[in-house]
XYZ file of C-alpha atoms in Angstrom:
625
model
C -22.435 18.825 23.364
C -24.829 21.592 25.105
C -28.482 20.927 25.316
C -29.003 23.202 22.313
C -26.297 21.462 20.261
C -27.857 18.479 20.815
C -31.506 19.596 19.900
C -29.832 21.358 16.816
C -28.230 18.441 15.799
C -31.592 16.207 16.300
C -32.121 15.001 13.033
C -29.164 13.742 12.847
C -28.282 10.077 14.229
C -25.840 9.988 17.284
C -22.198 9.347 16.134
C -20.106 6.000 17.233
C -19.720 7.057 21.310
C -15.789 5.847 20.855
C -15.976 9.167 18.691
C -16.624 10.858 21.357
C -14.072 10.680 23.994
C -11.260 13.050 23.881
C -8.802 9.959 24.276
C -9.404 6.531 24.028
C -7.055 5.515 26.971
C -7.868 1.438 27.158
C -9.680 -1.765 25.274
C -10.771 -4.727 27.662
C -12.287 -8.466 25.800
C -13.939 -11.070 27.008
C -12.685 -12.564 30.160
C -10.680 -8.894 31.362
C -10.617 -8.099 35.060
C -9.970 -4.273 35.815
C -10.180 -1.327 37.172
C -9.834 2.343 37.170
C -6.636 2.062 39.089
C -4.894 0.378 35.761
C -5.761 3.860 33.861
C -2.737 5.466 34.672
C -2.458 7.221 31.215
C -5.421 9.461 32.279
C -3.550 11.390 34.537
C -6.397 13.186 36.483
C -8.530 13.347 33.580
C -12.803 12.338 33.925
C -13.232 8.686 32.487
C -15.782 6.924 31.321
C -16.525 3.587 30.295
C -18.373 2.065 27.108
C -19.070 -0.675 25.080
C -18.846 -0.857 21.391
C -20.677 -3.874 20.982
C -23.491 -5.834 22.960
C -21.418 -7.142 26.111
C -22.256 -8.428 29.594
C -20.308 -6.508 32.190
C -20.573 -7.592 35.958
C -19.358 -4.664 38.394
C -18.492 -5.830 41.996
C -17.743 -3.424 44.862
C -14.580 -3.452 46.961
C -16.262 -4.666 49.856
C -17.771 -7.769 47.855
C -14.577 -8.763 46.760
C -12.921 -8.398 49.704
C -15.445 -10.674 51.262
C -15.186 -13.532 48.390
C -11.373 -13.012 49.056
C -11.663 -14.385 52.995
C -14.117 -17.348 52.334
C -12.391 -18.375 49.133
C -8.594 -17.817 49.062
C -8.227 -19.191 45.561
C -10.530 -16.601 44.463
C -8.466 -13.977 46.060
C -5.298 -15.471 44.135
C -7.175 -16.077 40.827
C -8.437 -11.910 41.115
C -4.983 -10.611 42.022
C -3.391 -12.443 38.843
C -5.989 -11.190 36.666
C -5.784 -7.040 37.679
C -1.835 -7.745 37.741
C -2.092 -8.478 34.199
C -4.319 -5.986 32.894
C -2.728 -3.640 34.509
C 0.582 -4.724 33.115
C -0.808 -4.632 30.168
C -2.199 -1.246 30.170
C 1.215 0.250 31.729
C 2.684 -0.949 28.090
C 0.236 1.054 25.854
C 2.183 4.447 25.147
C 3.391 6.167 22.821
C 2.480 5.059 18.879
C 0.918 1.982 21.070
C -1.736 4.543 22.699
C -1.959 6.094 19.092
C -2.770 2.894 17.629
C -5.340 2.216 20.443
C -7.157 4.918 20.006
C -7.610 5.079 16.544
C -8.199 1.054 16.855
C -11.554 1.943 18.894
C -12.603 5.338 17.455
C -12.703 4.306 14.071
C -14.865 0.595 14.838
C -12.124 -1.304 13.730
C -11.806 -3.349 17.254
C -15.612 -4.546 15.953
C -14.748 -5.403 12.440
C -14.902 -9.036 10.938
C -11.369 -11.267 10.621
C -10.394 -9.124 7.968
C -9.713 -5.575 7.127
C -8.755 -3.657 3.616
C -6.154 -1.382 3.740
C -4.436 0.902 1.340
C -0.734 0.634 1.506
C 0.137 4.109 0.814
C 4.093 3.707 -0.152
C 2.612 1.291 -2.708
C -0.281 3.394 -4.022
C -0.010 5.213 -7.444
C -3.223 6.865 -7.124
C -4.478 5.818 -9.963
C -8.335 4.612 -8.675
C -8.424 1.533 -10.858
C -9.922 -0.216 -7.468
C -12.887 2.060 -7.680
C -13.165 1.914 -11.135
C -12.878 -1.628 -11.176
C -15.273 -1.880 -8.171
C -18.226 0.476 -9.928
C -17.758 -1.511 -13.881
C -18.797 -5.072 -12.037
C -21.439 -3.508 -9.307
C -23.035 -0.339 -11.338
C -21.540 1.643 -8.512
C -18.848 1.277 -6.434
C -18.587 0.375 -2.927
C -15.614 1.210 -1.849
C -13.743 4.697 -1.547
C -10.362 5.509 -1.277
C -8.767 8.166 1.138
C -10.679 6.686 5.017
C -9.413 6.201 8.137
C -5.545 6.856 7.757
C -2.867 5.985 10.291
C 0.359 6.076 9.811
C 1.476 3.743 6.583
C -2.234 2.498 6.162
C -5.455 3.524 4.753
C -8.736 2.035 6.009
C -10.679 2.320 2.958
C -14.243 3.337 3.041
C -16.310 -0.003 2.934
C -17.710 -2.381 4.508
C -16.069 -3.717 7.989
C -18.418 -7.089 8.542
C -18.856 -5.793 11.761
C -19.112 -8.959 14.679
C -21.986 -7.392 15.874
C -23.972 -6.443 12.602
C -25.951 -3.939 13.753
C -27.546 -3.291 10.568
C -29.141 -6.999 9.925
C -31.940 -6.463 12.661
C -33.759 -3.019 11.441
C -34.390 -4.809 8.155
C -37.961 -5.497 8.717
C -38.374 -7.074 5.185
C -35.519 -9.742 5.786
C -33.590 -8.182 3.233
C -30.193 -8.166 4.577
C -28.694 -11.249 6.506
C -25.529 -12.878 7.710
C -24.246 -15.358 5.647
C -22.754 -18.363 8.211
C -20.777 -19.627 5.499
C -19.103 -16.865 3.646
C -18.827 -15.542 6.934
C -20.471 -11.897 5.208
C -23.690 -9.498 5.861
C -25.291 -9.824 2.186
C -27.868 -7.682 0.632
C -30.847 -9.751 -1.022
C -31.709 -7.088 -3.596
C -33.905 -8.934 -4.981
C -36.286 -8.219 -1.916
C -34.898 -4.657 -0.580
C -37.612 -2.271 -0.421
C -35.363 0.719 -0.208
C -36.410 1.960 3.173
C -32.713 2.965 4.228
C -33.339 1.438 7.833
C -30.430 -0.853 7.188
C -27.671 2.163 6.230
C -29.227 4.756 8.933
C -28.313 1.859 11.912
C -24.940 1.618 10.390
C -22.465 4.190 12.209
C -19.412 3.881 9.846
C -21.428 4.879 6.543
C -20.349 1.474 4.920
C -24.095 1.148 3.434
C -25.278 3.649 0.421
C -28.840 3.771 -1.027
C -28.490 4.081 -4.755
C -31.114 6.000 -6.794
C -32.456 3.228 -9.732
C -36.012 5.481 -9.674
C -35.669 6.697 -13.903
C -37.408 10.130 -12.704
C -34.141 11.167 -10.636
C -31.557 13.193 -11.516
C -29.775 10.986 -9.405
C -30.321 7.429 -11.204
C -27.335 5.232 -11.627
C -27.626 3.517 -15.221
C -25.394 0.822 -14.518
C -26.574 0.117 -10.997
C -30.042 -0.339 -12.414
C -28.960 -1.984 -15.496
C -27.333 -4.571 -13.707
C -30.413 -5.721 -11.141
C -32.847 -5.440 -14.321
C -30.358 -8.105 -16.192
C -30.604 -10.040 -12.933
C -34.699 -9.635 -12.453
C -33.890 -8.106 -9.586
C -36.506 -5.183 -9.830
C -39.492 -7.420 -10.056
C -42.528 -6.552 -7.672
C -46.153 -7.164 -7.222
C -47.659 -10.904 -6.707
C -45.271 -13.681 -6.871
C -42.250 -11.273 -5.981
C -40.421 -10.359 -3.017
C -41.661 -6.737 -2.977
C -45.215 -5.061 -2.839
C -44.346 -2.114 -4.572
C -41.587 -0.495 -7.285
C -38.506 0.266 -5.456
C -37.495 3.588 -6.135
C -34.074 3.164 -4.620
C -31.885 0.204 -3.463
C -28.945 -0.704 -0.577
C -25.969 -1.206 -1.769
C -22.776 -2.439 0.100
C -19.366 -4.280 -0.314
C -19.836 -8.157 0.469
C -16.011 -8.733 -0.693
C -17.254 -10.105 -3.793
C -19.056 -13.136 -2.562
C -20.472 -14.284 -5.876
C -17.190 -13.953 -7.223
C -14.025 -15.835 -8.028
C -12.090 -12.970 -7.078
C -12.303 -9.278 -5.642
C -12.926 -6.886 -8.336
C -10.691 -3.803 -6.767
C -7.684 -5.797 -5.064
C -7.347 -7.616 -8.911
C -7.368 -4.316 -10.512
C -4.843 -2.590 -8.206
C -1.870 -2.614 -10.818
C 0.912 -2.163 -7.759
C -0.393 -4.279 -5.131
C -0.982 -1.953 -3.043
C -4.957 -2.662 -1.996
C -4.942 -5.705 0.266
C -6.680 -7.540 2.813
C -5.351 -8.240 6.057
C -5.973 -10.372 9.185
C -7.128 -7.787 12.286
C -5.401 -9.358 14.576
C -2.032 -8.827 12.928
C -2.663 -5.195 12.544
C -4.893 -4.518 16.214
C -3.537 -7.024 18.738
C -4.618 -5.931 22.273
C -3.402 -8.207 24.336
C -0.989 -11.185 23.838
C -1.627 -14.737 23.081
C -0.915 -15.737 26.427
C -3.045 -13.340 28.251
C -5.716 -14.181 26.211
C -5.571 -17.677 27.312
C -5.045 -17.328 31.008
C -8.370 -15.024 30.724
C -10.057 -17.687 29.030
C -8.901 -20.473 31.465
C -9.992 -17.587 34.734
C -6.446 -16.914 35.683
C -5.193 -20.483 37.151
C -1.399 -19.423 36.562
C 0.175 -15.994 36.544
C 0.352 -14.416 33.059
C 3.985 -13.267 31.632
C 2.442 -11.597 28.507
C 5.240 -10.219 26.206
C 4.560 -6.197 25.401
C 5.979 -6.529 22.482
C 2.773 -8.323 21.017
C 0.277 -6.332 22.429
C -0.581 -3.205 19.234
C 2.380 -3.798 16.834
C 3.403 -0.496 15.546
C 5.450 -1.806 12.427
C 2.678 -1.778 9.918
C 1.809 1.775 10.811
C 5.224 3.490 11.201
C 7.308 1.626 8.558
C 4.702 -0.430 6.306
C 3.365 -4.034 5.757
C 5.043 -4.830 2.314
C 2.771 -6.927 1.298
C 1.788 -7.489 -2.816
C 0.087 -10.365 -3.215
C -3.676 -9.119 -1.917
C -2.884 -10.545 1.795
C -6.028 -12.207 3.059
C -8.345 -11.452 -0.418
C -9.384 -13.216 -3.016
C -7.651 -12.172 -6.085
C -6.648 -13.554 -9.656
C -3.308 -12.524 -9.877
C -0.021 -14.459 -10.901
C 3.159 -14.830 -8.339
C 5.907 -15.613 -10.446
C 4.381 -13.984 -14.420
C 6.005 -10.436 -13.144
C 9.643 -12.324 -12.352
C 9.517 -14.385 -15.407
C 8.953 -11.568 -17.897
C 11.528 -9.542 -16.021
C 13.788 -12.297 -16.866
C 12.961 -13.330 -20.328
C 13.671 -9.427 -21.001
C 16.587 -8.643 -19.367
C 18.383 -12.689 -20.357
C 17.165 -11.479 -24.085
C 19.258 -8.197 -23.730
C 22.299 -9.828 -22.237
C 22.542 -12.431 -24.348
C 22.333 -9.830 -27.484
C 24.674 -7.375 -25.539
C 27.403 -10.746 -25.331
C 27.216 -11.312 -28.947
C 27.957 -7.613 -29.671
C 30.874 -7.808 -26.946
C 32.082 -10.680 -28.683
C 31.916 -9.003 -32.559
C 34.013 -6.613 -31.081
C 36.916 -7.699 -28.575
C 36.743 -11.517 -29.363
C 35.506 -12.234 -33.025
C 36.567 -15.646 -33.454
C 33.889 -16.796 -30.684
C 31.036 -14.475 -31.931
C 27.763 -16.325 -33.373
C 28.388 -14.119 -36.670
C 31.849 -15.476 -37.567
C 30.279 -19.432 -36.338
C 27.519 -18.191 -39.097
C 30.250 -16.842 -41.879
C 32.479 -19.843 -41.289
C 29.296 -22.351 -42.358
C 28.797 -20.111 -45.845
C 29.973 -22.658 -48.567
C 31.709 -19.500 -50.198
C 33.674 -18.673 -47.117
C 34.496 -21.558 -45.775
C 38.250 -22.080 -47.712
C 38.732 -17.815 -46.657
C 41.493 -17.483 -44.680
C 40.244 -16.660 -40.510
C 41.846 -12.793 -41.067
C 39.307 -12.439 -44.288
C 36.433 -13.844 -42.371
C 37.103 -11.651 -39.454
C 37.074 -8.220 -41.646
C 33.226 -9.015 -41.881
C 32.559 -9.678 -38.901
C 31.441 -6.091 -36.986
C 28.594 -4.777 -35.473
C 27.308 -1.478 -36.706
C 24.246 0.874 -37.182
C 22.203 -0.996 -39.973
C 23.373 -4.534 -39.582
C 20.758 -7.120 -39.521
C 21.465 -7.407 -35.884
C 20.831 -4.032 -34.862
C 17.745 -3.857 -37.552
C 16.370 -6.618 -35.034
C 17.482 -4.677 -32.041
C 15.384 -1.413 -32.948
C 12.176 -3.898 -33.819
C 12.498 -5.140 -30.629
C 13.011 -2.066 -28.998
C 10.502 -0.447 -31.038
C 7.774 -3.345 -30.267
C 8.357 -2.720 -26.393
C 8.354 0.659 -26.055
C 4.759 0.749 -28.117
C 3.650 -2.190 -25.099
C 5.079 0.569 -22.755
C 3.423 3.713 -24.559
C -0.108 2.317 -24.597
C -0.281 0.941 -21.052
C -3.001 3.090 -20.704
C -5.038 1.551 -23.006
C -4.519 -2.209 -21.402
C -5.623 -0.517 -17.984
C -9.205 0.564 -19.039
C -10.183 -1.582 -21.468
C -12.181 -5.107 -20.415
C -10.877 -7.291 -23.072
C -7.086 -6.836 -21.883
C -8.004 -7.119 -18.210
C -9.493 -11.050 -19.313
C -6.068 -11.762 -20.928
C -4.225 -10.558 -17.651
C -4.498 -8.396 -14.055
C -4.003 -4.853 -13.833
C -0.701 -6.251 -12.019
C 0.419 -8.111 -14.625
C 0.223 -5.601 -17.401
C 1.642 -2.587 -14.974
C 4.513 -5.144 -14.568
C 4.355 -5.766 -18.218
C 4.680 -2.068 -18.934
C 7.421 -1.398 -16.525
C 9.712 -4.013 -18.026
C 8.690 -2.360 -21.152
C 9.907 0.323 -20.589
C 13.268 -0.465 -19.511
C 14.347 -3.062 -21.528
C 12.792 -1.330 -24.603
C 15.328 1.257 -24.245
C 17.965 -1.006 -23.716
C 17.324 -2.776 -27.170
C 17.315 0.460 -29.144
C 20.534 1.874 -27.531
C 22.199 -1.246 -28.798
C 19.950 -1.066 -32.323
C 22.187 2.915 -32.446
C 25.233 1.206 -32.054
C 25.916 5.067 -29.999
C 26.352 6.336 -33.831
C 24.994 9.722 -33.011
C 24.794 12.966 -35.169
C 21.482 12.689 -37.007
C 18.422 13.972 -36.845
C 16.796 10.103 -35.262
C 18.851 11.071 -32.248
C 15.698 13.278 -31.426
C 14.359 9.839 -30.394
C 16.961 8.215 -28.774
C 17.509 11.145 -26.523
C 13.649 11.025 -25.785
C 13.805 7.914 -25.258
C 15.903 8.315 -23.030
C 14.201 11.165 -21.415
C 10.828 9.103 -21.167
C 12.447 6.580 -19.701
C 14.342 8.516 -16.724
C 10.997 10.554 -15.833
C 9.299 7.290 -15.732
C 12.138 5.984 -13.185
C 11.815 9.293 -11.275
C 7.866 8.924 -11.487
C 7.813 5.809 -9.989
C 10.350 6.988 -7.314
C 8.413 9.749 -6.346
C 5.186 7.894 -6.223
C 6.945 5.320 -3.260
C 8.515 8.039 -1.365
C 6.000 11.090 -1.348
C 3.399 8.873 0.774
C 6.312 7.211 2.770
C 7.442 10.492 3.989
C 4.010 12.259 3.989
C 2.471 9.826 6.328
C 2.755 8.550 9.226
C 5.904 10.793 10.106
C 4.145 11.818 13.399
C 3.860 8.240 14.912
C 7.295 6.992 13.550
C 8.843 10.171 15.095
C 6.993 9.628 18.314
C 8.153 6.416 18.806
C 11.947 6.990 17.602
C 12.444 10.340 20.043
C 10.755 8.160 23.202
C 13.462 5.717 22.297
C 15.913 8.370 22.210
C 14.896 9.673 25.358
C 15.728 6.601 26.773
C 19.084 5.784 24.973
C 20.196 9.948 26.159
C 20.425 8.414 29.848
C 22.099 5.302 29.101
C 24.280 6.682 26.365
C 24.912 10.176 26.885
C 28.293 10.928 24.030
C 26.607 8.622 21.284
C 23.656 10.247 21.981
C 25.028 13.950 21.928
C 26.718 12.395 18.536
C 23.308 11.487 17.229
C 21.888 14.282 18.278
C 24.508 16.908 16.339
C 23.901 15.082 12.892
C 20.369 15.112 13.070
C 20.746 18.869 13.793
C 22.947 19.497 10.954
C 19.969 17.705 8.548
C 17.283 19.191 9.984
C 18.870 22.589 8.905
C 19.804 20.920 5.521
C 16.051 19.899 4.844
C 14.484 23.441 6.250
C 16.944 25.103 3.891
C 15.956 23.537 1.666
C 12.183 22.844 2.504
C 12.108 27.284 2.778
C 14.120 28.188 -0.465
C 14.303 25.628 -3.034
C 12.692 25.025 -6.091
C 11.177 21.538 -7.418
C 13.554 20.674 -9.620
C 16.452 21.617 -7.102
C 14.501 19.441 -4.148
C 13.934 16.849 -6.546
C 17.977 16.799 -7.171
C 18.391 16.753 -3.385
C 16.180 14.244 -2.579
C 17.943 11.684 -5.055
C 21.417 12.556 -3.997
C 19.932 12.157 -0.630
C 19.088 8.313 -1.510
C 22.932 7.970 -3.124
C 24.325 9.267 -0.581
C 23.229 6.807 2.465
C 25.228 4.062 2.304
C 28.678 6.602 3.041
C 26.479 8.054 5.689
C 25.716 4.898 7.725
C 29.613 3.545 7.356
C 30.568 7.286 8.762
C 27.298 6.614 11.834
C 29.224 3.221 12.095
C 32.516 4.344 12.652
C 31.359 6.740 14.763
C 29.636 4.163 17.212
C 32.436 2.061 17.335
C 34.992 4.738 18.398
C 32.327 5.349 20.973
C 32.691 1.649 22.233
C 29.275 0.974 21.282
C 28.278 -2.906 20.027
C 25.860 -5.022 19.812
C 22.190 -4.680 19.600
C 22.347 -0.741 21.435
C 24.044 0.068 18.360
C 22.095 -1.089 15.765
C 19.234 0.093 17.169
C 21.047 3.383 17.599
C 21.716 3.283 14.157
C 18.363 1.986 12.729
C 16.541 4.912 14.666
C 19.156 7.757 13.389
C 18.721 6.496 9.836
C 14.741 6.668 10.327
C 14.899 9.759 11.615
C 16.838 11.587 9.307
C 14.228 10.524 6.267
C 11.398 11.616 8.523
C 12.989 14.830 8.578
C 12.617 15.079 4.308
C 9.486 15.091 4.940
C 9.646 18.950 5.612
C 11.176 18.968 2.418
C 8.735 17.222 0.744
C 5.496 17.524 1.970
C 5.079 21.065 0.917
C 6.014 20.322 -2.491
C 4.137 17.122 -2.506
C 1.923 17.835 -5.319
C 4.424 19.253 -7.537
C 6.695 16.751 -7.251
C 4.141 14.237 -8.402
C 2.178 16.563 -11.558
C 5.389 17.448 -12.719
C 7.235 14.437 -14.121
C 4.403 13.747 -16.304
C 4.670 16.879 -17.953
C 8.024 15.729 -19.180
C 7.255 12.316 -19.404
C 3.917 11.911 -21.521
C 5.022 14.947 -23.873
C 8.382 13.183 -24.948
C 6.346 9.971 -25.304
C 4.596 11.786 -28.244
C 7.735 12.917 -29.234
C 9.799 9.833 -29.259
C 6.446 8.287 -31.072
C 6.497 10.570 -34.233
C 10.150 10.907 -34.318
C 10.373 6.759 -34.371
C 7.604 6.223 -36.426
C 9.021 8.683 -38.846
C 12.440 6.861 -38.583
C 10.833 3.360 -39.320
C 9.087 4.678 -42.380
C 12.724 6.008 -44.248
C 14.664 3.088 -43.380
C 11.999 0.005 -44.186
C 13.326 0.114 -47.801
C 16.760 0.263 -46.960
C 16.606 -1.856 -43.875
C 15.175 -5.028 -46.021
C-alpha cells in the first residue's frame, strides 16, 4: 500500500502478512537450512521473507560459513546435505503443488491445530443443516459455510486452534485459555467481559462478539438464553465479572463439552468432516523431516511425491464417516436398511415370478395345498387359483408397503428439522432412510399395479414415477455440479503439465489424445453457447452412459499405438479427467438452473402423487378388506 492507503486504512487492523505477497513461493519448519538460491520459482521477482508464527531464525553470512566449513569439515558436510535437500525439495513444488502452497500459507492453515474442517463439495447438498445444527445447541452458530475454497475442499469459516494462539494473551481478564487436555483454546464465558481484545488479535475472523445487551437491535435470544440457563451472566461480588456484560465472545471449541460435534452429526451426506493437516498440507516428507531433526548426519532421499499431495484438492477425499471428528453416527444402519429393503422387494418380486412361470413352487399354491377343502383338488384345479393380479391380498400388501415408504420419503423434511427425530437417529441416518425410501417405495407399488394400467390411479403411479426420477437426477446433479465447478483450474493444471511432458515422449498417442479432446471441447462449447437446460441436462447424462464405449475405443487406440503399461494408463486416466473438466463449460453457466429446476418437478408431483394416493386408498379400503 501507499502511505495514504495505509493512513486511510488506519483503523483497521493489519491483515495476515502471508496475505500480502503476490505469491507465496516457499514454507521452511523447524530444523530447515536455506537460501535464496533454492527460490528458483521466483524468477527475478523481489522476495521477502516472514514468519507466521513466533520462530527463532539464525542468519549466517557466506563468509561465516565458509570459515566453520575449514575448521570443521563435518560441519561443511552436515550444511551441504541440508541446502541439497531443501533445495530439492523446493525444485518439486510446481504446478497444483505451488497452488496448494500458497493457499496452504495465505490462508493460516500451515498454523492451524492437528485438525482441520473441510467441506467436501462433491458431497455437499447445500442444505446448511451444519449451521443450523451448530446455532440450535450454541444460540448462534460458529461456523459458516462457503471459506477458503481450493479445489475439491472448503475450509469452513471457524475456528483453526491455531499452534500459536495468538488470541489467549490479550485477554487481560483470563477469560480465554488453552486447554492442555482437549488440546482446544476455550472461552470461559462465565468470566468474559466483552472487551473484543480476544477477536480483534485474531487475523482469520474465527472469534465473533455476540450482542446478549436486551437494549440492541442486535440481541441474540438464544445466545443469551442459553448462558442465563447456565448462570453464566452473573456479575458483581462473588462473580467473575465487575460489571453487566453487554456483549460476549463466542467461538467454535469443536464441541468440547460434548459427546459429539453438533454440525458434522447433522450433515445428512457426510460431507462436513474433520481431517488430519498433515494429510491434506504435507511440506516436506517424512524422511526429510527426520534428517532435519537429527542435523543432517546422512543425506536425505525425500520422495516428491509426499511433499503437498494434490489428490484431495483435484479429485476429492471421499471420506463419510466425519474423518478426524467426533460424531454420533452409525457405519453399517445405512447398509442394513438398504438391504432389508431391497431383500424385502426381491423376495416379493420371486414369489410373483413364481405365481406366474412356475406355480407349483410358489408360496400361494404351498398355502392352497394346506386348505383342508383343497387338499383332495386335483394340482390343475389348485393351479387355476393361483395368479397374481391387481387386488390380490399380495399386491393389497405391496401398495401398503409402498404407500408407508413413500410417506417416510415425502416427509423427510420434517425428520431433518425437528429435535425429537434427530434423538431417535443422525441427519445421516434419516437422509439414508429417505433415499431408500424412495426407491424401494416405488418398487413396491409398481408390483402392488401388477402394470394394469388405464385408470384414473395411474395419475399416481406415473408421478410416482416422476418423483422418483427427479429425485435420482437431483441427487446426480447435486454430486456433479460442485465436482465440475471446482477445482477444474488445478486439476487442469496439473493434467496439461503432464501432457506436456507425455507430447515429447509420446508424440502419435499424444496427437491422438490431443484430436479427441478437440472434438469434445467443441461438443461442450456447442453446447455450453446454444443449449437449453433440459437439452444440457440430456447431454450431460448420455455423457455419463456413454464412457465406458469411450475408454474401450481410448484403449484400443493405445494399444494399436504400442502403448502398455503404466504410460498408458496414465495416458488414459488423464484423457478421461480431462474430458469431464471440459463439461464444466457446459455446466458451470447453467449451474444454478440445473440445481432449482428439478425441484420444481420434483416437490410439485410429490403433492400430486400424495392426493392422487390418498384419494386411491380411501375408494379401495372397503373393497380391499
Amino acid at each position: 500500500m501507499t502511505v495514504e492507503e495505509r493512513e486511510a486504512e488506519s483503523l483497521i487492523k493489519p491483515i495476515p502478512m502471508a496475505r500480502l505477497a503476490k505469491k507465496n513461493v516457499a514454507l521452511f519448519a523447524e530444523g530447515d537450512v536455506f537460501n535464496s538460491g533454492a527460490l528458483s520459482a521466483t524468477r527475478g521477482a523481489p522476495v521477502a521473507f516472514f514468519t507466521t508464527a513466533p520462530s527463532s531464525v539464525i542468519f549466517l553470512s557466506q563468509r561465516l560459513v565458509a570459515d566453520i566449513a575449514v575448521k570443521f569439515p563435518f560441519f561443511e558436510a552436515r550444511f551441504r546435505r541440508a541446502i541439497q535437500a531443501s533445495r530439492q525439495r523446493l525444485h518439486g513444488v510446481t504446478g497444483v503443488k505451488q497452488e496448494v502452497l500458497d493457499f496452504f500459507v495465505r490462508q493460516g492453515i500451515s498454523v492451524s491445530g492437528e485438525s482441520v474442517r473441510v467441506r467436501q463439495l462433491d458431497r455437499c447438498i447445500d442444505c446448511k443443516q451444519c449451521e443450523i445444527a451448530c446455532e440450535e445447541r450454541y444460540g448462534v452458530r460458529r461456523l459458516t459455510l462457503g471459506g477458503y475454497q481450493l479445489g475439491m475442499l472448503d475450509f469452513v469459516y471457524t475456528c483453526r486452534t491455531c499452534t500459536d494462539q495468538r488470541c489467549i494473551d490479550p485477554c487481560a481478564y483470563d477469560s480465554i485459555k488453552y486447554d492442555e487436555k482437549r488440546k482446544e483454546v476455550v472461552i470461559n464465558e462465565a468470566t468474559c467481559t466483552g472487551c473484543t481484545a480476544c477477536a480483534q488479535s485474531c487475523p482469520y475472523g474465527a472469534i465473533d462478539m455476540v450482542d446478549i445487551d436486551e437494549q440492541s437491535p442486535l440481541v441474540r435470544w438464544a445466545f443469551k438464553k442459553r448462558l442465563d440457563k447456565k448462570k453464566a451472566l452473573a456479575f458483581g461480588p462473588g462473580t467473575g465479572r465487575v460489571a453487566r456484560p453487554r456483549r460476549i465472545a463466542n467461538k467454535c471449541d469443536h464441541c468440547a463439552s460434548y459427546g459429539d460435534q453438533a454440525c458434522i452429526s447433522a450433515c445428512p451426506t457426510g460431507s462436513l468432516i474433520e481431517l488430519n493437516a498433515y494429510d491434506l498440507f504435507r511440506e516436506r516428507s517424512p524422511a526429510t523431516a527426520a534428517a532435519a531433526r537429527g542435523g543432517y548426519e546422512h543425506d536425505v532421499d525425500g520422495d516428491r511425491r509426499e511433499v503437498l499431495p494434490t489428490y484431495a484438492f483435484t479429485e476429492g477425499v471421499a471420506v463419510r464417516s466425519g474423518g478426524e471428528a467426533k460424531v454420533r453416527r452409525g457405519r453399517f444402519g445405512p447398509l442394513f436398511m438398504w438391504t432389508i429393503g431391497i431383500l424385502a422387494w426381491l423376495v416379493v418380486l420371486a414369489e410373483v415370478l413364481l405365481r406366474m412361470y412356475a406355480p407349483t413352487m410358489s408360496w400361494q399354491f404351498h398355502q392352497l395345498r394346506e386348505v383342508p377343502d383343497l387338499a383332495e383338488l386335483p394340482v390343475e384345479m389348485v393351479l387355476e387359483k393361483v395368479h397374481f393380479r391387481a387386488g390380490d391380498e399380495l399386491a393389497i400388501q405391496c401398495g401398503l408397503v409402498g404407500t408407508a415408504l413413500m410417506i417416510i420419503a415425502a416427509i423427510y423434511p420434517m425428520f431433518r428439522r425437528f429435535k425429537p427425530f434427530r434423538w431417535i437417529a443422525s441427519n445421516t441416518m434419516w437422509f439414508d432412510f429417505h433415499l431408500m425410501a424412495g426407491t424401494v417405495g416405488p418398487m413396491f407399488i409398481v408390483l402392488h399395479s401388477a402394470l394394469r394400467l388405464g385408470t384414473w390411479v395411474d395419475i399416481a403411479l406415473w408421478s410416482m414415477v416422476i418423483v422418483a426420477v427427479s429425485g435420482f437426477i437431483g441427487r446426480y446433479l447435486y454430486t456433479q455440479v460442485p465436482e465440475l465447478s471446482s477445482g477444474r483450474e488445478l486439476e487442469e493444471l496439473d493434467h496439461e503439465r503432464s501432457f506436456q511432458q507425455h507430447r515429447g515422449q509420446n508424440p502419435v498417442a499424444m496427437a491422438e489424445i490431443d484430436r479427441e479432446l478437440y472434438d469434445h471441447k467443441v461438443k461442450a462449447d456447442r453446447v455450453a453457447a446454444h443449449a437449453g437446460v433440459i437439452y444440457t441436462l440430456v447431454w450431460l447424462l448420455v455423457e455419463d452412459a456413454r464412457r465406458p464405449a469411450r475408454w474401450l475405443r481410448r484403449r484400443g487406440r493405445m494399444r494399436r499405438l504400442g502403448m502398455t503399461g503404466k504410460q498408458r494408463r496414465d495416458l488414459m486416466r488423464r484423457t478421461a479427467r480431462m474430458i469431464k473438466i471440459q463439461r464444466s463449460s457446459v455446466i458451470a453457466p447453467k449451474a444454478a438452473l440445473l440445481l432449482h429446476s428439478w425441484k420444481k418437478v420434483h416437490v410439485p408431483f410429490t403433492i400430486l402423487l400424495t392426493i392422487v394416493g390418498a384419494a386411491h386408498i380411501w375408494a379401495s379400503w372397503d373393497r380391499a378388506w
